[in-house]
Coordinates of C-alpha atoms in Angstrom, one line a residue:
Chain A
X1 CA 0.0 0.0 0.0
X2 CA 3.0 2.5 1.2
X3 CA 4.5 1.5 -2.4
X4 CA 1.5 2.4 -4.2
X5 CA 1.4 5.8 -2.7
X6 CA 5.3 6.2 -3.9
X7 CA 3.7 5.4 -7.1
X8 CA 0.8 7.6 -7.8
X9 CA 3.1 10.4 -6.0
X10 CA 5.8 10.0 -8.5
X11 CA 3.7 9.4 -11.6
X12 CA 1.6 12.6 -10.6
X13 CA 4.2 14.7 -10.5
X14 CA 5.9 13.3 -14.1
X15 CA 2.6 13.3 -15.8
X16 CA 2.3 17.0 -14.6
X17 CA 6.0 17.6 -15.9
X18 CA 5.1 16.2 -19.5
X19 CA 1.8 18.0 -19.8
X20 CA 2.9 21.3 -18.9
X21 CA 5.4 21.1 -21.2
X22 CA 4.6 19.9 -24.7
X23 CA 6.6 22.6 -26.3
X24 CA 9.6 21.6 -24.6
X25 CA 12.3 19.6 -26.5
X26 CA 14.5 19.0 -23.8
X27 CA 13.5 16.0 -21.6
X28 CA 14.5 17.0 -17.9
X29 CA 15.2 13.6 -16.3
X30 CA 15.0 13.8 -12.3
X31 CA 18.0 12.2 -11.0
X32 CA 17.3 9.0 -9.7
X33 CA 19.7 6.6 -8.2
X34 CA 18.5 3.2 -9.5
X35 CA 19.9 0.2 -10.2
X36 CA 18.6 -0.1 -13.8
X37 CA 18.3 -3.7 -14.6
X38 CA 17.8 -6.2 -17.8
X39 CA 14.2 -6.8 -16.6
X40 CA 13.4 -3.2 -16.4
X41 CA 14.8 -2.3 -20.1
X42 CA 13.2 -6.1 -21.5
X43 CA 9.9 -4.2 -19.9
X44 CA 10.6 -1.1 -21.7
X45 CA 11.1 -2.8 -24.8
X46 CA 7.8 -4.4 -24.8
X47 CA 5.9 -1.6 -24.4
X48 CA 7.7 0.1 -27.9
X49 CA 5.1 1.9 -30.6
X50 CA 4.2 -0.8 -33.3
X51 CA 1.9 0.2 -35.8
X52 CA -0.3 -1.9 -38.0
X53 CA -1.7 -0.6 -40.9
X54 CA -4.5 -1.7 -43.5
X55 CA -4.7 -0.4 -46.7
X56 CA -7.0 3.2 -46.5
X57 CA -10.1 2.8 -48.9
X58 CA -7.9 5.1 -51.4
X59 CA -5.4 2.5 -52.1
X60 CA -8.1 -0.4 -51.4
X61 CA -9.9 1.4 -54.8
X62 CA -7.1 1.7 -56.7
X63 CA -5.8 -1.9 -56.1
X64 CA -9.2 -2.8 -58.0
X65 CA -9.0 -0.8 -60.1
X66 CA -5.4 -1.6 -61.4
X67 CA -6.4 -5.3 -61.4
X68 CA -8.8 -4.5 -64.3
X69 CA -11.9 -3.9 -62.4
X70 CA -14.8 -2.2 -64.4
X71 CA -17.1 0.7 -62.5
X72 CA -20.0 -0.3 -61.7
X73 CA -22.7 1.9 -59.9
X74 CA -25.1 -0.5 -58.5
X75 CA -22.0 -2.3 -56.2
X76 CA -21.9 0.8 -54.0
X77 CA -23.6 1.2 -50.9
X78 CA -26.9 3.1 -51.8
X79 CA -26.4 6.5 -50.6
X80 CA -30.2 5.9 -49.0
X81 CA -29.1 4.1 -46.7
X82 CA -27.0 6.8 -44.7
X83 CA -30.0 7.1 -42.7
X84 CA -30.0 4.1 -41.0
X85 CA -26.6 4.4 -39.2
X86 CA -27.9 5.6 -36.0
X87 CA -25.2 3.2 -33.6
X88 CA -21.5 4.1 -33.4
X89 CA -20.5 1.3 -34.9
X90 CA -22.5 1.2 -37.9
X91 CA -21.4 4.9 -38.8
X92 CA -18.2 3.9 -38.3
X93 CA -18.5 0.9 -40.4
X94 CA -20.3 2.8 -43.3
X95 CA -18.3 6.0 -43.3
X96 CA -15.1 3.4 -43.9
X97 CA -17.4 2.4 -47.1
X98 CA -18.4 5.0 -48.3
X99 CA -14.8 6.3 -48.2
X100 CA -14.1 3.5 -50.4
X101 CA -17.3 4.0 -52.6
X102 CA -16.7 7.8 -53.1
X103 CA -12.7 6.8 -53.9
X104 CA -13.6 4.1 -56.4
X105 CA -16.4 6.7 -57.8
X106 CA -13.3 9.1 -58.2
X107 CA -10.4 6.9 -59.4
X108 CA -13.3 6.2 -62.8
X109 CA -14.1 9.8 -63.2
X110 CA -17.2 9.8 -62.1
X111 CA -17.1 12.8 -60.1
X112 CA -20.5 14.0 -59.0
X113 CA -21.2 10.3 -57.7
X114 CA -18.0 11.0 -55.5
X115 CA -19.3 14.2 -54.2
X116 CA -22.7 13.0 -53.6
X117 CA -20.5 9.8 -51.4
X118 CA -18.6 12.6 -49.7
X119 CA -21.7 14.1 -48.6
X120 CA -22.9 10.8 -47.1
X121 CA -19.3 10.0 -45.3
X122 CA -19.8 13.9 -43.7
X123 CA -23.1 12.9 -42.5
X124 CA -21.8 10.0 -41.0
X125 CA -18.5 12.0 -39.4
X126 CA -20.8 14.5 -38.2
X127 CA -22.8 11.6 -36.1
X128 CA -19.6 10.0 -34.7
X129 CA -18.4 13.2 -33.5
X130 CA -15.6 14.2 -35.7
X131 CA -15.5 17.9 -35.9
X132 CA -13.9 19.5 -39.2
X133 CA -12.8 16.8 -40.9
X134 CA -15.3 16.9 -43.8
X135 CA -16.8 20.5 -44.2
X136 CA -18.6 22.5 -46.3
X137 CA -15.5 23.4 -47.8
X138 CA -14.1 20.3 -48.6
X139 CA -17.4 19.2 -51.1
X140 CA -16.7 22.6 -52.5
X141 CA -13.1 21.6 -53.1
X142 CA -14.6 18.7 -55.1
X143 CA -16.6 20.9 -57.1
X144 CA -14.2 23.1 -58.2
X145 CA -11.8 20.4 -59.4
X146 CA -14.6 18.2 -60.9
X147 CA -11.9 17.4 -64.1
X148 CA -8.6 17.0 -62.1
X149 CA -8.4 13.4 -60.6
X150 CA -5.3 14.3 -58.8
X151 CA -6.6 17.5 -57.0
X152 CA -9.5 15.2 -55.7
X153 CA -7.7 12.2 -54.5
X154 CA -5.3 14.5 -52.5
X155 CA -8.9 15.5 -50.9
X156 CA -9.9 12.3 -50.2
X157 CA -6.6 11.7 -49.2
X158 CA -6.5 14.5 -46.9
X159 CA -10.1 14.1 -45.6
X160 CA -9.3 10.4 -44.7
X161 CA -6.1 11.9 -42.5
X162 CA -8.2 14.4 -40.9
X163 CA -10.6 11.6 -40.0
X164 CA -8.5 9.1 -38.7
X165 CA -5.9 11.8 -36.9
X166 CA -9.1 13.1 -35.2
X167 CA -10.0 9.6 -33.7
X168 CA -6.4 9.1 -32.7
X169 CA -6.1 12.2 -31.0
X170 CA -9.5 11.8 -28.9
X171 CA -8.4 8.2 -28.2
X172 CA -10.8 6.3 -30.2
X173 CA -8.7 4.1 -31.9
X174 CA -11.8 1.3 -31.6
X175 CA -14.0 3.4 -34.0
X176 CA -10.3 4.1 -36.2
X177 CA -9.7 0.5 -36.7
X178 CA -14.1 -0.1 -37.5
X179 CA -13.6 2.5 -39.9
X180 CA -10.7 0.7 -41.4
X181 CA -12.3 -2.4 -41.2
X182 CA -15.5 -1.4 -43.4
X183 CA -13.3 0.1 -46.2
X184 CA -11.1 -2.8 -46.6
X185 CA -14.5 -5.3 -46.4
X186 CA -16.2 -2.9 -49.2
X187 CA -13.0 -3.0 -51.6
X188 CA -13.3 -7.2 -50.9
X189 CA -17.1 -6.8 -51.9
X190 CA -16.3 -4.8 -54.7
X191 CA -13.5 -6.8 -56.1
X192 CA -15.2 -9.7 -55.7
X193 CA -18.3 -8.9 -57.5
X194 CA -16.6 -8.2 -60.1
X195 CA -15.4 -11.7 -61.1
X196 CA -16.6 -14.2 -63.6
X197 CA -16.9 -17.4 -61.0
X198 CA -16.6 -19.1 -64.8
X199 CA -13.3 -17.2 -65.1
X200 CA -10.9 -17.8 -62.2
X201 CA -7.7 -18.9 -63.4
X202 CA -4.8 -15.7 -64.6
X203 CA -7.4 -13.5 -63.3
X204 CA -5.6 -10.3 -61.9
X205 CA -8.7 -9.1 -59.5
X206 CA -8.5 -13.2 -58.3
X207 CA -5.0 -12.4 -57.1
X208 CA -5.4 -9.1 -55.7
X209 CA -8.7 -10.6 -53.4
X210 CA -6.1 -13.6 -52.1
X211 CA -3.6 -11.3 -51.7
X212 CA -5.8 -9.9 -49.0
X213 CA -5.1 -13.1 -47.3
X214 CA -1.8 -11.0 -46.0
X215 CA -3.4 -8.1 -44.9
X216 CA -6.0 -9.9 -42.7
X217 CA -3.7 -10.9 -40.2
X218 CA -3.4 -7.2 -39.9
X219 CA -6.7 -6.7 -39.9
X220 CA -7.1 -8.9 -36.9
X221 CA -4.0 -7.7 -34.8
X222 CA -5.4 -3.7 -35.1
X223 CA -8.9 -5.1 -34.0
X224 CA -7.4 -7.2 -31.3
X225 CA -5.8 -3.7 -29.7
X226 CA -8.8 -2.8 -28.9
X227 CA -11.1 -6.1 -28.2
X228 CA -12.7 -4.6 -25.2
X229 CA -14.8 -2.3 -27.1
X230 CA -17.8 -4.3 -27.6
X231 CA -18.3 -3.0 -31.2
X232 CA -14.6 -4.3 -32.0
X233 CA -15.6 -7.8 -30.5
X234 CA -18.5 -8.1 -32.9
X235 CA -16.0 -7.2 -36.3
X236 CA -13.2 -8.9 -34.7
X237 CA -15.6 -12.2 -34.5
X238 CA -16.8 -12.0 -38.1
X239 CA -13.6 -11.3 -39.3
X240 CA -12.2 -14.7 -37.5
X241 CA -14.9 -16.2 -39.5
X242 CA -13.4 -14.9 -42.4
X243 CA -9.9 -16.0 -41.8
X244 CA -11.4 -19.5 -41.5
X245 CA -12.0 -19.3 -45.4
X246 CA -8.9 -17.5 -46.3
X247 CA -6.9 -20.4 -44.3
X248 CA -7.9 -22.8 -46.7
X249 CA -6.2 -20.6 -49.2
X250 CA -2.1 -21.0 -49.7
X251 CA 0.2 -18.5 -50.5
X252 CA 4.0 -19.6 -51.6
X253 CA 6.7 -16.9 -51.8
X254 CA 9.7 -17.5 -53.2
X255 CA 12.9 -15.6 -51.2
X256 CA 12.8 -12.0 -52.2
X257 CA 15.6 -10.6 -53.7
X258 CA 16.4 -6.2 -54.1
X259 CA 17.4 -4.9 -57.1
X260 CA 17.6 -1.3 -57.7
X261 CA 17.4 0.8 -60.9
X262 CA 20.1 3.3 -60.6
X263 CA 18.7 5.4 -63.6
X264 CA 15.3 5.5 -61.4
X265 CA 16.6 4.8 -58.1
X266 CA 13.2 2.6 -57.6
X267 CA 14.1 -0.6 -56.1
X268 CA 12.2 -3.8 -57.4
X269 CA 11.7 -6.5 -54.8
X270 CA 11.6 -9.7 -56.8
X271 CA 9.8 -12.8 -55.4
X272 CA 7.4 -15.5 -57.3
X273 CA 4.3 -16.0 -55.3
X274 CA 2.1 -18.7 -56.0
X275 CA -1.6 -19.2 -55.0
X276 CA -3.4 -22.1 -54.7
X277 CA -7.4 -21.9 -54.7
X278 CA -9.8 -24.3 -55.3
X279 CA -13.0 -22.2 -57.4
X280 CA -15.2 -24.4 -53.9
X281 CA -13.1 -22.2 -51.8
X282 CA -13.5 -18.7 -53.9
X283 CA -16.9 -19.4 -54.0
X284 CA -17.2 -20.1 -50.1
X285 CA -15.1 -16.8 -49.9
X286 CA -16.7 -14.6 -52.6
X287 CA -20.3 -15.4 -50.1
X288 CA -18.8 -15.0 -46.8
X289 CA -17.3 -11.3 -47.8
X290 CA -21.1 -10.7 -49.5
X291 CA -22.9 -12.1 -45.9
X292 CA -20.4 -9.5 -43.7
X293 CA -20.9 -6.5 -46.0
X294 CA -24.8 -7.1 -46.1
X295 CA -24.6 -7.1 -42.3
X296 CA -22.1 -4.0 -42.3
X297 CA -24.4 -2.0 -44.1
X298 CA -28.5 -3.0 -43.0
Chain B
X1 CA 12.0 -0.8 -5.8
X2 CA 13.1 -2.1 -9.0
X3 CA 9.5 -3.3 -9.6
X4 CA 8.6 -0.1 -8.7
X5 CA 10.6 1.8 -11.3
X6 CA 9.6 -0.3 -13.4
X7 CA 6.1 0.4 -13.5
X8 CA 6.5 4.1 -13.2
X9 CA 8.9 3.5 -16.8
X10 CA 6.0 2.1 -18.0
X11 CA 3.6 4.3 -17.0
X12 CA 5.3 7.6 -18.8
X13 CA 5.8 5.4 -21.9
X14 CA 2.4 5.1 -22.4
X15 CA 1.2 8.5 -21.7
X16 CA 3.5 9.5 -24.2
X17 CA 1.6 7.2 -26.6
X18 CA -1.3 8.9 -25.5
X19 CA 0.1 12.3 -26.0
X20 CA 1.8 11.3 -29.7
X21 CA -1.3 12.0 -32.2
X22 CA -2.2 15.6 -31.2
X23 CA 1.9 17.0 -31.1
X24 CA 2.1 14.9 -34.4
X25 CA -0.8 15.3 -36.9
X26 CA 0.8 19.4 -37.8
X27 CA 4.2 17.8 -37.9
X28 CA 3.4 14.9 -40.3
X29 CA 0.7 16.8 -42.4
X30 CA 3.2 20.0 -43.2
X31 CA 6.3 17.8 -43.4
X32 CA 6.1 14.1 -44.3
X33 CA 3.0 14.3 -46.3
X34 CA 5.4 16.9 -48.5
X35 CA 8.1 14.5 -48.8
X36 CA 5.3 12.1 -50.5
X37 CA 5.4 14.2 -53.4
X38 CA 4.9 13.0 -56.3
X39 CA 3.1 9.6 -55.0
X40 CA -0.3 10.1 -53.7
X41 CA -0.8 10.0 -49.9
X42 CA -3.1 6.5 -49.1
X43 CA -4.4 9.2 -46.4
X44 CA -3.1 6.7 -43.3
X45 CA -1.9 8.7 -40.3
X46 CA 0.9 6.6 -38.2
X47 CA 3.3 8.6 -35.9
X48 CA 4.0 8.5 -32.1
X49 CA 6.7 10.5 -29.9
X50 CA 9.8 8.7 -29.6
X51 CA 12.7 9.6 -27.7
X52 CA 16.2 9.0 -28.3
X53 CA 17.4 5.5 -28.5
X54 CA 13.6 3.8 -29.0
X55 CA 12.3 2.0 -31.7
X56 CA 9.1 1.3 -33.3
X57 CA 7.6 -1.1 -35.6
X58 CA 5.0 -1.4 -38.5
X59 CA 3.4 -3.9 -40.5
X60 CA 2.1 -3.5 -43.9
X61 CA 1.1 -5.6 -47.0
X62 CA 2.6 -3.9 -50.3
X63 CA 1.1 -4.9 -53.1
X64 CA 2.4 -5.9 -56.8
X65 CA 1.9 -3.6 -59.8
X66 CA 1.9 -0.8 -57.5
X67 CA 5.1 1.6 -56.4
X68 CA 5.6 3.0 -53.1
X69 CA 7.1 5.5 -51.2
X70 CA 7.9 5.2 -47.6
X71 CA 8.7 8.1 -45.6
X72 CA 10.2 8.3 -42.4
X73 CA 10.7 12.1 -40.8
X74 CA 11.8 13.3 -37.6
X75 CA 10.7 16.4 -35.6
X76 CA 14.2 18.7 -36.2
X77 CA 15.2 18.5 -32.3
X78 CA 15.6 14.7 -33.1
X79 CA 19.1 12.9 -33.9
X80 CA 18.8 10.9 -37.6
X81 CA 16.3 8.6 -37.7
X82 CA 17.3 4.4 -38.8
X83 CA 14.3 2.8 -41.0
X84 CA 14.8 -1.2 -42.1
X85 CA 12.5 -2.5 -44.6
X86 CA 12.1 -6.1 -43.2
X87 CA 10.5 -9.3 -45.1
X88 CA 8.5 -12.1 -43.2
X89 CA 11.7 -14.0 -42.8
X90 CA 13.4 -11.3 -41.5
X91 CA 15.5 -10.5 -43.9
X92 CA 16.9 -6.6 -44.6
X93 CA 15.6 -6.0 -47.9
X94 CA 16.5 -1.7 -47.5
X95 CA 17.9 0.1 -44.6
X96 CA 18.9 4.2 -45.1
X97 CA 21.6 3.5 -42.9
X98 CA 23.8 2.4 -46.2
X99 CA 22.1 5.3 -47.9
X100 CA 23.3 8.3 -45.9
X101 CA 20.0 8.1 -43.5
X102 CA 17.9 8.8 -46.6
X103 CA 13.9 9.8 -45.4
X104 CA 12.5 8.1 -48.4
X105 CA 12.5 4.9 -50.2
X106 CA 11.0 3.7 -53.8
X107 CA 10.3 0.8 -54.5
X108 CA 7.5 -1.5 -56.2
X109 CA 7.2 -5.6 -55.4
X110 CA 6.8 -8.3 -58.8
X111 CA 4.7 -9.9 -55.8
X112 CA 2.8 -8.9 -52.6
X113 CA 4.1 -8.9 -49.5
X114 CA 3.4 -8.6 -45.7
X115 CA 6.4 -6.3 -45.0
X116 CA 7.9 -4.9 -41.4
X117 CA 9.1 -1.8 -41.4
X118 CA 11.7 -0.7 -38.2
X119 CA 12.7 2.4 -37.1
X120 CA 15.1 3.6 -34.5
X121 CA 16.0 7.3 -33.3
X122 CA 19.9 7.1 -33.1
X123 CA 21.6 8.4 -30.1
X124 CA 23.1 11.5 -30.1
X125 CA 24.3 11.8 -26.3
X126 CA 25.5 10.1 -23.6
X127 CA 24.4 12.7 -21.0
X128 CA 20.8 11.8 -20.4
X129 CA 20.2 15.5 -18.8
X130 CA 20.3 15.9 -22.9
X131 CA 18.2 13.4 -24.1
X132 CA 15.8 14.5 -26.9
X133 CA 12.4 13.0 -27.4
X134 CA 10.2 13.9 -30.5
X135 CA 7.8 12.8 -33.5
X136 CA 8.4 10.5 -35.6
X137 CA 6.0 9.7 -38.6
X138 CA 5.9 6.8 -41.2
X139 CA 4.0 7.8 -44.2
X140 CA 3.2 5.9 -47.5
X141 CA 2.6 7.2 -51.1
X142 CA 1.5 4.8 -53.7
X143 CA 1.0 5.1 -57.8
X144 CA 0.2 2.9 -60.6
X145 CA 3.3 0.6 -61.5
X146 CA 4.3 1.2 -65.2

């Protein structure tokens, strides 16, 4: 009990020191004669920064879209619907596909559909809280650059940024990572929709959905940061489901090997990959990813 | 007391996780996001206060016919910042230590990969009365392979 006081006394008087002083660049450490041990630094070391990161619905829409996919209205979530996401996490969940929706919608030129998303993903923002990250003046942005595709995916860029830097800052990383979650299940949805069952084999949008065998272990590791949120539980149970599917899918990487183009300076990493799925499994797959995003967005 | 100490460590680590998003979303919008340039931002946010000495980590799948830039900057109070580009066998496929501490690396994949990206903030001191702490971001740009 005596040591907990020494604790809380200590710790009160540091976090004090730190808060009162975020400009400062200099960290003042208080002379303490301790005996630092290897426990101590092995604790340290455990508790280091690691990031995991999924791809945003911006690069989730153009992966499609450079494996050949073909725009297609009617796969994106009716813009009706943004009035049924009343509960955190469905707004989170939807405001992660619309994102994808409106970038997909962009990345085919097909501007005013993007717009009319962005309005939809502000509603949403507005519900979960998130001040100032879509305004008035960022659909006016959009309208003013109707014609330059770069202009508007540096907004959607930005707007996505704004989004999830807000949720950060206000330590909501649960509803960050639901966000997440919907955009990368809506660019599966997509992406999956959009292949011939009939037509598996050198398919380019085939590989690029099996590739997202890799990033669900992502998936599940940012979701698992947070599994006490009871919204996270739910996604982070479904997802599980999913992985249960992508398991019986195999993945085989050869060693990778760096070469760089000194003209360019871009470095290639050069692998083969293999990927062996049965059209049962794809099929089993292409429904489980249509069952999630029909829950995602009722 | 060790135990103790311990704790306490831990304690100020993590409210400086807590603390890293607000001091960092300015730094890495004005400066990293710049460094992009001209790859389009995927719009992900990752940064964190790290002090001199510490190390994160970050996992990402990078996929083919696509080419990426990473970029790794430093608030300017902080000593040059390491960044290892790791494969799932843990093999160092780029570090900027062999290329003068470089903040940016190119590169595209001929297949997708999970990839583990490792930073460290080098030491500059060995007085700890001068130990620097700031924020680190790791951003990503992406376009169309040719």
């Amino acid at each position: 009990m005596k040591h907990f006081k020494v604790i809380w006394i200590v710790v009160l008087f540091l976090a004090g020191m730190i808060s009162s002083c975020n400009s400062c660049n200099k960290k003042k450490v208080p002379e303490v004669q301790v005996e630092v041990d290897t426990e101590i630094i092995e604790n340290i070391n455990q508790a280091k920064k690691i990031f995991y990161s999924l791809p945003s619905p911006l690069e989730t829409a153009m992966l499609i879209k450079t494996a050949g996919a073909t725009y297609n209205e009617k796969l994106l979530n009716p813009l009706s619907n943004v009035t049924n996401y009343t509960t955190t996490k469905s707004m989170a969940l939807n405001l992660g596909i619309y994102t994808t929706d409106l970038s997909f919608a962009s990345l085919f030129d097909q501007t005013q559909t993007a717009i009319n998303y962005m309005q939809a993903a502000k509603k949403l923002a507005n519900g979960l809280g998130i001040l100032d990250a879509i305004d008035n003046k960022t659909i006016q942005r959009l309208e003013e650059n109707i014609n330059n595709r770069d202009v508007i995916m540096d907004i959607i860029s930005e707007t996505f940024m704004s989004t999830s830097s807000f949720l950060k800052e206000n330590d909501r990383t649960a509803v960050a990572s639901i966000v997440l979650v919907g955009g990368w299940i809506e660019g599966l949805y997509i992406g999956t929709s959009l292949i011939d069952p009939n037509n598996l084999k050198d398919n380019k949008l085939v590989e690029r959905v099996v590739d997202q065998k890799l990033s669900l272990d992502i998936v599940l590791k940012l979701l698992e940061e947070n599994k006490n949120n009871p919204d996270v539980a739910s996604v982070y149970v479904e997802m599980n489901e999913l992985k249960k599917i992508f398991d019986k899918i195999e993945i085989k990487t050869s060693k990778v090997e760096a070469v760089t183009d000194k003209a360019t300076n871009v470095t290639t990493l050069k692998s083969t990959s293999k990927q062996i799925v049965t059209p049962e499994v794809f099929k089993e797959l292409t429904e489980k990813i249509r069952s999630i995003r029909s829950n995602f967005i009722m | 007391m060790k135990k103790i100490f311990s704790i306490v460590l831990l304690f100020i680590v993590t409210l400086g996780a807590f603390d890293a998003s607000a001091q960092c979303k300015g730094f890495a919008k004005k400066i990293c996001k710049a460094a992009l340039d001209p790859y389009i931002h995927d719009g992900n946010f990752h940064a964190a206060v790290l002090t001199e000495g510490e190390e994160a980590e970050l996992y990402k799948t990078f996929y083919s016919d696509t080419e990426y830039r990473i970029a790794v900057c430093g608030s300017e109070q902080l000593p040059k910042i390491e960044f290892k580009v790791v494969d799932a066998n843990n093999n160092v496929l780029y570090s900027n230590k062999e290329h003068n501490y470089a903040t940016t690396w190119d590169f595209r994949l001929s297949s997708s990969q999970q990839l583990k990206i490792v930073i460290k903030v080098l030491t500059s001191t060995t007085n700890v009365e001068n130990v620097q702490s700031g924020c680190v971001a790791i951003m990503f740009g992406f376009k169309e392979s040719k």
